[in-house]
């Protein structure tokens, strides 16, 4: 219950940030307006009418709903606007970042290894069809793999893990081998 309340507050905060970005830096609520809004005595509708894109305006309105349960989740907004407001690659990135929150990935080493283990998938999903981006991203991910190999002794490109010390083997065993199925889909159609 507490987590859901925090998520709804986070969605409200995202709505405030998106409103400010789309209002050229003007805040959607002053402190006094926020207090009035919470009491049902202020409506930011007039300000939101200045948001040029109607889809963005509608999403912000939903995120700022005074009833927390009607604000939607990050996932629902992403699913609704994927390919419209958000590039399709955001679905893949959402799944990737969600993987970093898995309970078994308790320490920084495991999170870094998870991210590095996904580096080839990241390259494939985010840079399909763009030779410049593919080259640049590929070089960056190659550097990341090299750095992780240096720090951990793990050669991610070869998959050779038999000679790793036991701590690194435990970390590696916690990693999902792939991003959970049904959560990919960032590549271009």
XYZ file of N, CA, C and O in Angstrom, residues 17-143:
508
model
N 6.889 17.921 -13.673
C 8.104 18.168 -14.459
C 7.760 18.313 -15.945
O 8.236 19.233 -16.616
N 6.934 17.413 -16.457
C 6.545 17.496 -17.874
C 5.799 18.796 -18.164
O 5.997 19.408 -19.215
N 4.949 19.204 -17.232
C 4.233 20.473 -17.415
C 5.225 21.626 -17.481
O 5.148 22.472 -18.385
N 6.163 21.658 -16.563
C 7.149 22.748 -16.537
C 7.979 22.762 -17.826
O 8.238 23.827 -18.396
N 8.375 21.582 -18.284
C 9.145 21.506 -19.533
C 8.345 22.020 -20.726
O 8.889 22.659 -21.621
N 7.048 21.731 -20.726
C 6.195 22.144 -21.836
C 5.634 23.544 -21.685
O 4.976 24.048 -22.584
N 5.882 24.166 -20.551
C 5.460 25.553 -20.321
C 6.683 26.478 -20.279
O 6.652 27.523 -19.631
N 7.740 26.056 -20.949
C 8.966 26.849 -21.055
C 9.505 27.284 -19.693
O 9.909 28.433 -19.500
N 9.481 26.365 -18.737
C 10.090 26.632 -17.437
C 9.151 27.196 -16.392
O 9.527 27.333 -15.229
N 7.924 27.495 -16.765
C 6.965 28.001 -15.777
C 6.430 26.822 -14.959
O 6.021 25.805 -15.515
N 6.434 26.954 -13.640
C 5.944 25.871 -12.795
C 4.428 25.763 -12.917
O 3.743 26.757 -13.153
N 3.921 24.554 -12.758
C 2.488 24.331 -12.859
C 1.775 24.761 -11.576
O 0.615 25.174 -11.603
N 2.461 24.662 -10.456
C 1.911 25.061 -9.158
C 2.921 25.898 -8.396
O 4.083 25.507 -8.290
N 2.481 27.008 -7.808
C 3.270 27.667 -6.767
C 2.944 26.907 -5.477
O 2.032 26.063 -5.447
N 3.623 27.222 -4.413
C 3.352 26.560 -3.139
C 1.893 26.778 -2.737
O 1.196 25.836 -2.354
N 1.443 28.008 -2.819
C 0.065 28.331 -2.433
C -0.944 27.616 -3.338
O -1.957 27.082 -2.867
N -0.665 27.584 -4.643
C -1.562 26.899 -5.569
C -1.625 25.401 -5.268
O -2.690 24.787 -5.360
N -0.493 24.828 -4.897
C -0.458 23.398 -4.570
C -1.340 23.116 -3.356
O -2.116 22.151 -3.345
N -1.223 23.946 -2.336
C -2.059 23.771 -1.144
C -3.541 23.901 -1.498
O -4.372 23.123 -1.021
N -3.874 24.863 -2.346
C -5.254 25.044 -2.785
C -5.722 23.851 -3.634
O -6.854 23.395 -3.509
N -4.843 23.356 -4.487
C -5.158 22.209 -5.343
C -5.495 20.990 -4.489
O -6.459 20.276 -4.764
N -4.693 20.753 -3.441
C -4.923 19.610 -2.564
C -6.262 19.708 -1.838
O -6.841 18.703 -1.445
N -6.768 20.925 -1.666
C -8.078 21.137 -1.028
C -9.203 21.199 -2.063
O -10.360 21.414 -1.712
N -8.860 21.057 -3.340
C -9.862 21.107 -4.401
C -10.287 22.509 -4.787
O -11.321 22.708 -5.415
N -9.459 23.496 -4.471
C -9.814 24.898 -4.735
C -8.979 25.537 -5.842
O -9.068 26.748 -6.044
N -8.168 24.755 -6.513
C -7.354 25.294 -7.608
C -7.342 24.274 -8.735
O -7.207 23.074 -8.503
N -7.439 24.760 -9.957
C -7.401 23.904 -11.135
C -6.327 24.445 -12.078
O -6.425 25.584 -12.541
N -5.304 23.627 -12.383
C -4.234 24.090 -13.274
C -4.606 24.040 -14.749
O -3.760 24.232 -15.622
N -5.871 23.793 -15.052
C -6.332 23.620 -16.430
C -5.964 24.744 -17.384
O -5.579 24.499 -18.520
N -6.076 25.984 -16.937
C -5.751 27.127 -17.816
C -4.291 27.085 -18.253
O -3.979 27.335 -19.413
N -3.413 26.799 -17.303
C -1.996 26.712 -17.667
C -1.768 25.558 -18.642
O -1.014 25.685 -19.605
N -2.403 24.435 -18.376
C -2.190 23.259 -19.227
C -2.706 23.461 -20.644
O -2.215 22.814 -21.568
N -3.652 24.337 -20.839
C -4.148 24.622 -22.193
C -3.048 25.194 -23.079
O -3.140 25.124 -24.304
N -2.011 25.741 -22.470
C -0.897 26.300 -23.247
C 0.082 25.235 -23.735
O 0.978 25.533 -24.520
N -0.061 23.994 -23.278
C 0.781 22.901 -23.772
C 0.314 22.588 -25.185
O -0.849 22.221 -25.397
N 1.194 22.764 -26.144
C 0.819 22.700 -27.558
C 0.328 21.319 -28.007
O -0.666 21.215 -28.714
N 1.032 20.278 -27.616
C 0.684 18.927 -28.072
C -0.458 18.387 -27.215
O -0.313 18.220 -26.000
N -1.580 18.080 -27.848
C -2.774 17.639 -27.126
C -2.545 16.305 -26.411
O -3.095 16.066 -25.334
N -1.719 15.407 -26.993
C -1.420 14.121 -26.347
C -0.617 14.356 -25.074
O -0.868 13.719 -24.050
N 0.361 15.256 -25.138
C 1.172 15.579 -23.963
C 0.277 16.222 -22.908
O 0.335 15.868 -21.723
N -0.560 17.135 -23.343
C -1.472 17.821 -22.422
C -2.379 16.814 -21.713
O -2.559 16.871 -20.494
N -2.927 15.888 -22.455
C -3.819 14.879 -21.886
C -3.079 13.988 -20.878
O -3.607 13.676 -19.802
N -1.868 13.580 -21.225
C -1.089 12.734 -20.323
C -0.759 13.494 -19.034
O -0.874 12.945 -17.933
N -0.363 14.748 -19.151
C -0.046 15.551 -17.967
C -1.285 15.706 -17.089
O -1.219 15.561 -15.864
N -2.431 15.969 -17.710
C -3.682 16.098 -16.941
C -3.953 14.828 -16.137
O -4.344 14.879 -14.978
N -3.754 13.673 -16.782
C -3.983 12.415 -16.072
C -2.987 12.257 -14.924
O -3.366 11.852 -13.826
N -1.726 12.576 -15.174
C -0.700 12.438 -14.134
C -0.954 13.367 -12.942
O -0.572 13.050 -11.820
N -1.583 14.494 -13.197
C -1.846 15.465 -12.137
C -3.233 15.286 -11.510
O -3.661 16.125 -10.707
N -3.906 14.211 -11.855
C -5.240 13.977 -11.317
C -5.207 14.036 -9.795
O -4.298 13.495 -9.162
N -6.201 14.688 -9.191
C -6.223 14.826 -7.739
C -6.561 13.511 -7.039
O -6.318 13.365 -5.847
N -7.076 12.534 -7.788
C -7.329 11.199 -7.237
C -6.135 10.320 -7.622
O -5.984 9.955 -8.798
N -5.272 9.989 -6.657
C -4.040 9.254 -6.977
C -4.240 7.996 -7.809
O -3.472 7.730 -8.732
N -5.272 7.228 -7.564
C -5.504 5.985 -8.295
C -5.853 6.183 -9.765
O -5.854 5.235 -10.540
N -6.148 7.418 -10.152
C -6.499 7.693 -11.544
C -5.349 8.319 -12.333
O -5.532 8.745 -13.467
N -4.180 8.371 -11.732
C -3.019 8.981 -12.404
C -2.351 8.056 -13.407
O -1.614 8.516 -14.277
N -2.584 6.775 -13.285
C -1.903 5.819 -14.151
C -0.508 5.514 -13.626
O 0.036 6.248 -12.807
N 0.048 4.434 -14.099
C 1.406 4.047 -13.713
C 2.373 4.425 -14.834
O 1.950 4.729 -15.956
N 3.646 4.384 -14.532
C 4.651 4.650 -15.568
C 4.472 3.654 -16.718
O 4.510 4.031 -17.889
N 4.246 2.408 -16.360
C 4.079 1.370 -17.374
C 2.846 1.628 -18.242
O 2.902 1.488 -19.464
N 1.728 2.023 -17.620
C 0.513 2.260 -18.407
C 0.674 3.454 -19.345
O 0.217 3.421 -20.486
N 1.350 4.508 -18.882
C 1.586 5.659 -19.756
C 2.508 5.270 -20.911
O 2.283 5.677 -22.053
N 3.512 4.468 -20.608
C 4.436 4.026 -21.650
C 3.695 3.176 -22.687
O 3.840 3.386 -23.887
N 2.885 2.236 -22.220
C 2.154 1.371 -23.154
C 1.182 2.182 -24.014
O 1.058 1.943 -25.205
N 0.516 3.128 -23.402
C -0.474 3.935 -24.124
C 0.175 4.836 -25.172
O -0.365 5.039 -26.251
N 1.348 5.365 -24.872
C 1.964 6.364 -25.753
C 3.169 5.854 -26.537
O 3.811 6.618 -27.253
N 3.468 4.575 -26.422
C 4.608 4.015 -27.151
C 4.366 4.115 -28.653
O 3.315 3.730 -29.159
N 5.325 4.680 -29.355
C 5.198 4.874 -30.785
C 4.464 6.153 -31.146
O 4.332 6.485 -32.313
N 3.979 6.861 -30.129
C 3.281 8.131 -30.351
C 4.113 9.247 -29.716
O 4.801 9.964 -30.418
N 4.044 9.332 -28.392
C 4.877 10.321 -27.688
C 6.274 9.785 -27.390
O 7.232 10.533 -27.366
N 6.350 8.483 -27.122
C 7.620 7.865 -26.750
C 8.110 6.960 -27.863
O 7.312 6.229 -28.465
N 9.413 6.961 -28.120
C 9.943 6.006 -29.113
C 9.738 4.575 -28.619
O 9.695 4.327 -27.420
N 9.605 3.646 -29.539
C 9.407 2.238 -29.173
C 10.542 1.699 -28.310
O 10.324 0.813 -27.492
N 11.714 2.248 -28.438
C 12.849 1.770 -27.647
C 12.635 1.983 -26.148
O 13.260 1.325 -25.329
N 11.715 2.862 -25.768
C 11.456 3.095 -24.343
C 10.905 1.845 -23.670
O 11.133 1.627 -22.483
N 10.150 1.010 -24.385
C 9.650 -0.234 -23.790
C 10.820 -1.131 -23.414
O 10.842 -1.724 -22.340
N 11.773 -1.241 -24.315
C 12.960 -2.039 -24.028
C 13.725 -1.455 -22.844
O 14.136 -2.179 -21.936
N 13.906 -0.144 -22.828
C 14.643 0.490 -21.736
C 13.914 0.330 -20.401
O 14.550 0.138 -19.361
N 12.590 0.385 -20.425
C 11.798 0.179 -19.216
C 12.067 -1.218 -18.660
O 12.301 -1.396 -17.464
N 12.044 -2.220 -19.527
C 12.309 -3.600 -19.099
C 13.731 -3.743 -18.578
O 13.973 -4.396 -17.554
N 14.681 -3.133 -19.260
C 16.082 -3.201 -18.843
C 16.260 -2.586 -17.453
O 16.864 -3.180 -16.568
N 15.705 -1.402 -17.261
C 15.842 -0.728 -15.975
C 15.068 -1.457 -14.879
O 15.502 -1.507 -13.735
N 13.935 -2.068 -15.226
C 13.187 -2.863 -14.249
C 14.026 -4.040 -13.786
O 13.969 -4.432 -12.619
N 14.803 -4.612 -14.690
C 15.689 -5.717 -14.330
C 16.721 -5.322 -13.287
O 17.138 -6.139 -12.468
N 17.114 -4.065 -13.299
C 18.082 -3.594 -12.302
C 17.474 -3.539 -10.901
O 18.199 -3.435 -9.917
N 16.161 -3.601 -10.825
C 15.480 -3.535 -9.530
C 15.138 -4.913 -8.977
O 14.498 -5.011 -7.932
N 15.553 -5.978 -9.658
C 15.257 -7.325 -9.182
C 15.844 -7.522 -7.782
O 16.973 -7.104 -7.512
N 15.099 -8.176 -6.893
C 15.564 -8.347 -5.516
C 16.923 -9.046 -5.398
O 17.703 -8.734 -4.513
N 17.225 -9.976 -6.288
C 18.486 -10.709 -6.210
C 19.714 -9.891 -6.570
O 20.838 -10.323 -6.349
N 19.517 -8.716 -7.141
C 20.647 -7.886 -7.548
C 20.918 -6.833 -6.473
O 20.816 -5.645 -6.712
N 21.276 -7.299 -5.295
C 21.395 -6.409 -4.154
C 22.582 -5.474 -4.159
O 22.517 -4.412 -3.571
N 23.669 -5.848 -4.798
C 24.818 -4.941 -4.715
C 25.209 -4.375 -6.075
O 24.737 -4.825 -7.109
N 26.031 -3.360 -6.035
C 26.431 -2.654 -7.246
C 27.141 -3.532 -8.257
O 26.962 -3.364 -9.462
N 27.955 -4.482 -7.778
C 28.663 -5.369 -8.691
C 27.680 -6.176 -9.539
O 27.843 -6.307 -10.748
N 26.666 -6.714 -8.886
C 25.687 -7.525 -9.610
C 24.916 -6.678 -10.612
O 24.633 -7.114 -11.724
N 24.596 -5.449 -10.232
C 23.858 -4.569 -11.149
C 24.719 -4.211 -12.363
O 24.241 -4.171 -13.487
N 25.969 -3.948 -12.121
C 26.884 -3.628 -13.213
C 27.042 -4.825 -14.143
O 27.016 -4.693 -15.363
N 27.172 -6.016 -13.571
C 27.291 -7.221 -14.385
C 26.015 -7.469 -15.197
O 26.076 -7.863 -16.348
N 24.867 -7.245 -14.571
C 23.593 -7.406 -15.291
C 23.567 -6.486 -16.507
O 23.242 -6.899 -17.616
N 23.896 -5.229 -16.289
C 23.877 -4.257 -17.375
C 24.877 -4.655 -18.465
O 24.564 -4.638 -19.653
N 26.070 -5.042 -18.050
C 27.086 -5.424 -19.030
C 26.691 -6.676 -19.798
O 26.926 -6.771 -21.005
N 26.062 -7.623 -19.100
C 25.643 -8.850 -19.767
C 24.586 -8.564 -20.834
O 24.435 -9.327 -21.790
N 23.878 -7.469 -20.688
C 22.844 -7.099 -21.658
C 23.374 -6.176 -22.762
O 22.618 -5.756 -23.628
N 24.657 -5.868 -22.739
C 25.192 -4.847 -23.644
C 24.944 -5.148 -25.122
O 24.606 -4.255 -25.887
N 25.073 -6.381 -25.529
C 24.843 -6.709 -26.939
C 23.359 -6.555 -27.304
O 23.020 -6.097 -28.383
N 22.482 -6.918 -26.392
C 21.051 -6.740 -26.628
C 20.717 -5.258 -26.699
O 19.904 -4.834 -27.529
N 21.335 -4.476 -25.832
C 21.117 -3.026 -25.843
C 21.505 -2.466 -27.200
O 20.763 -1.695 -27.807
N 22.666 -2.843 -27.678
C 23.134 -2.376 -28.982
C 22.141 -2.753 -30.076
O 21.745 -1.918 -30.885
N 21.705 -3.998 -30.066
C 20.773 -4.469 -31.091
C 19.448 -3.707 -31.029
O 18.924 -3.267 -32.053
N 18.896 -3.540 -29.845
C 17.577 -2.918 -29.690
C 17.578 -1.418 -29.973
O 16.608 -0.891 -30.491
N 18.642 -0.735 -29.609
C 18.642 0.722 -29.710
C 19.243 1.270 -30.993
O 19.011 2.418 -31.333
N 20.004 0.483 -31.704
C 20.718 1.049 -32.842
C 20.453 0.335 -34.154
O 21.200 0.490 -35.093
N 19.384 -0.409 -34.236
C 19.060 -1.125 -35.474
C 18.866 -0.131 -36.615
O 18.092 0.807 -36.507
N 19.604 -0.336 -37.684
C 19.412 0.459 -38.888
C 20.095 1.812 -38.911
O 19.971 2.551 -39.862
N 20.811 2.156 -37.877
C 21.481 3.460 -37.834
C 22.981 3.201 -37.701
O 23.494 2.982 -36.618
N 23.687 3.205 -38.842
C 25.099 2.841 -38.841
C 25.944 3.723 -37.936
O 26.830 3.244 -37.248
N 25.660 5.028 -37.931
C 26.445 5.937 -37.087
C 26.204 5.623 -35.624
O 27.131 5.463 -34.845
N 24.934 5.494 -35.241
C 24.609 5.192 -33.846
C 25.133 3.813 -33.472
O 25.637 3.615 -32.371
N 25.014 2.850 -34.394
C 25.482 1.504 -34.106
C 26.979 1.511 -33.837
O 27.445 0.908 -32.876
N 27.721 2.201 -34.653
C 29.167 2.269 -34.470
C 29.516 2.946 -33.155
O 30.289 2.426 -32.354
N 28.918 4.097 -32.895
C 29.207 4.847 -31.683
C 28.782 4.077 -30.441
O 29.540 3.961 -29.476
N 27.566 3.538 -30.447
C 27.082 2.785 -29.306
C 27.897 1.505 -29.137
O 28.229 1.118 -28.022
N 28.224 0.877 -30.241
C 29.038 -0.341 -30.184
C 30.390 -0.086 -29.553
O 30.869 -0.874 -28.732
N 31.023 1.031 -29.906
C 32.308 1.372 -29.297
C 32.144 1.624 -27.801
O 32.955 1.183 -26.990
N 31.073 2.324 -27.420
C 30.825 2.609 -26.007
C 30.586 1.336 -25.221
O 31.114 1.155 -24.120
N 29.779 0.427 -25.779
C 29.509 -0.824 -25.078
C 30.743 -1.704 -25.025
O 30.971 -2.405 -24.040
N 31.549 -1.655 -26.075
C 32.809 -2.391 -26.051
C 33.720 -1.886 -24.946
O 34.364 -2.668 -24.237
N 33.763 -0.582 -24.773
C 34.550 0.016 -23.696
C 33.992 -0.400 -22.337
O 34.736 -0.733 -21.419
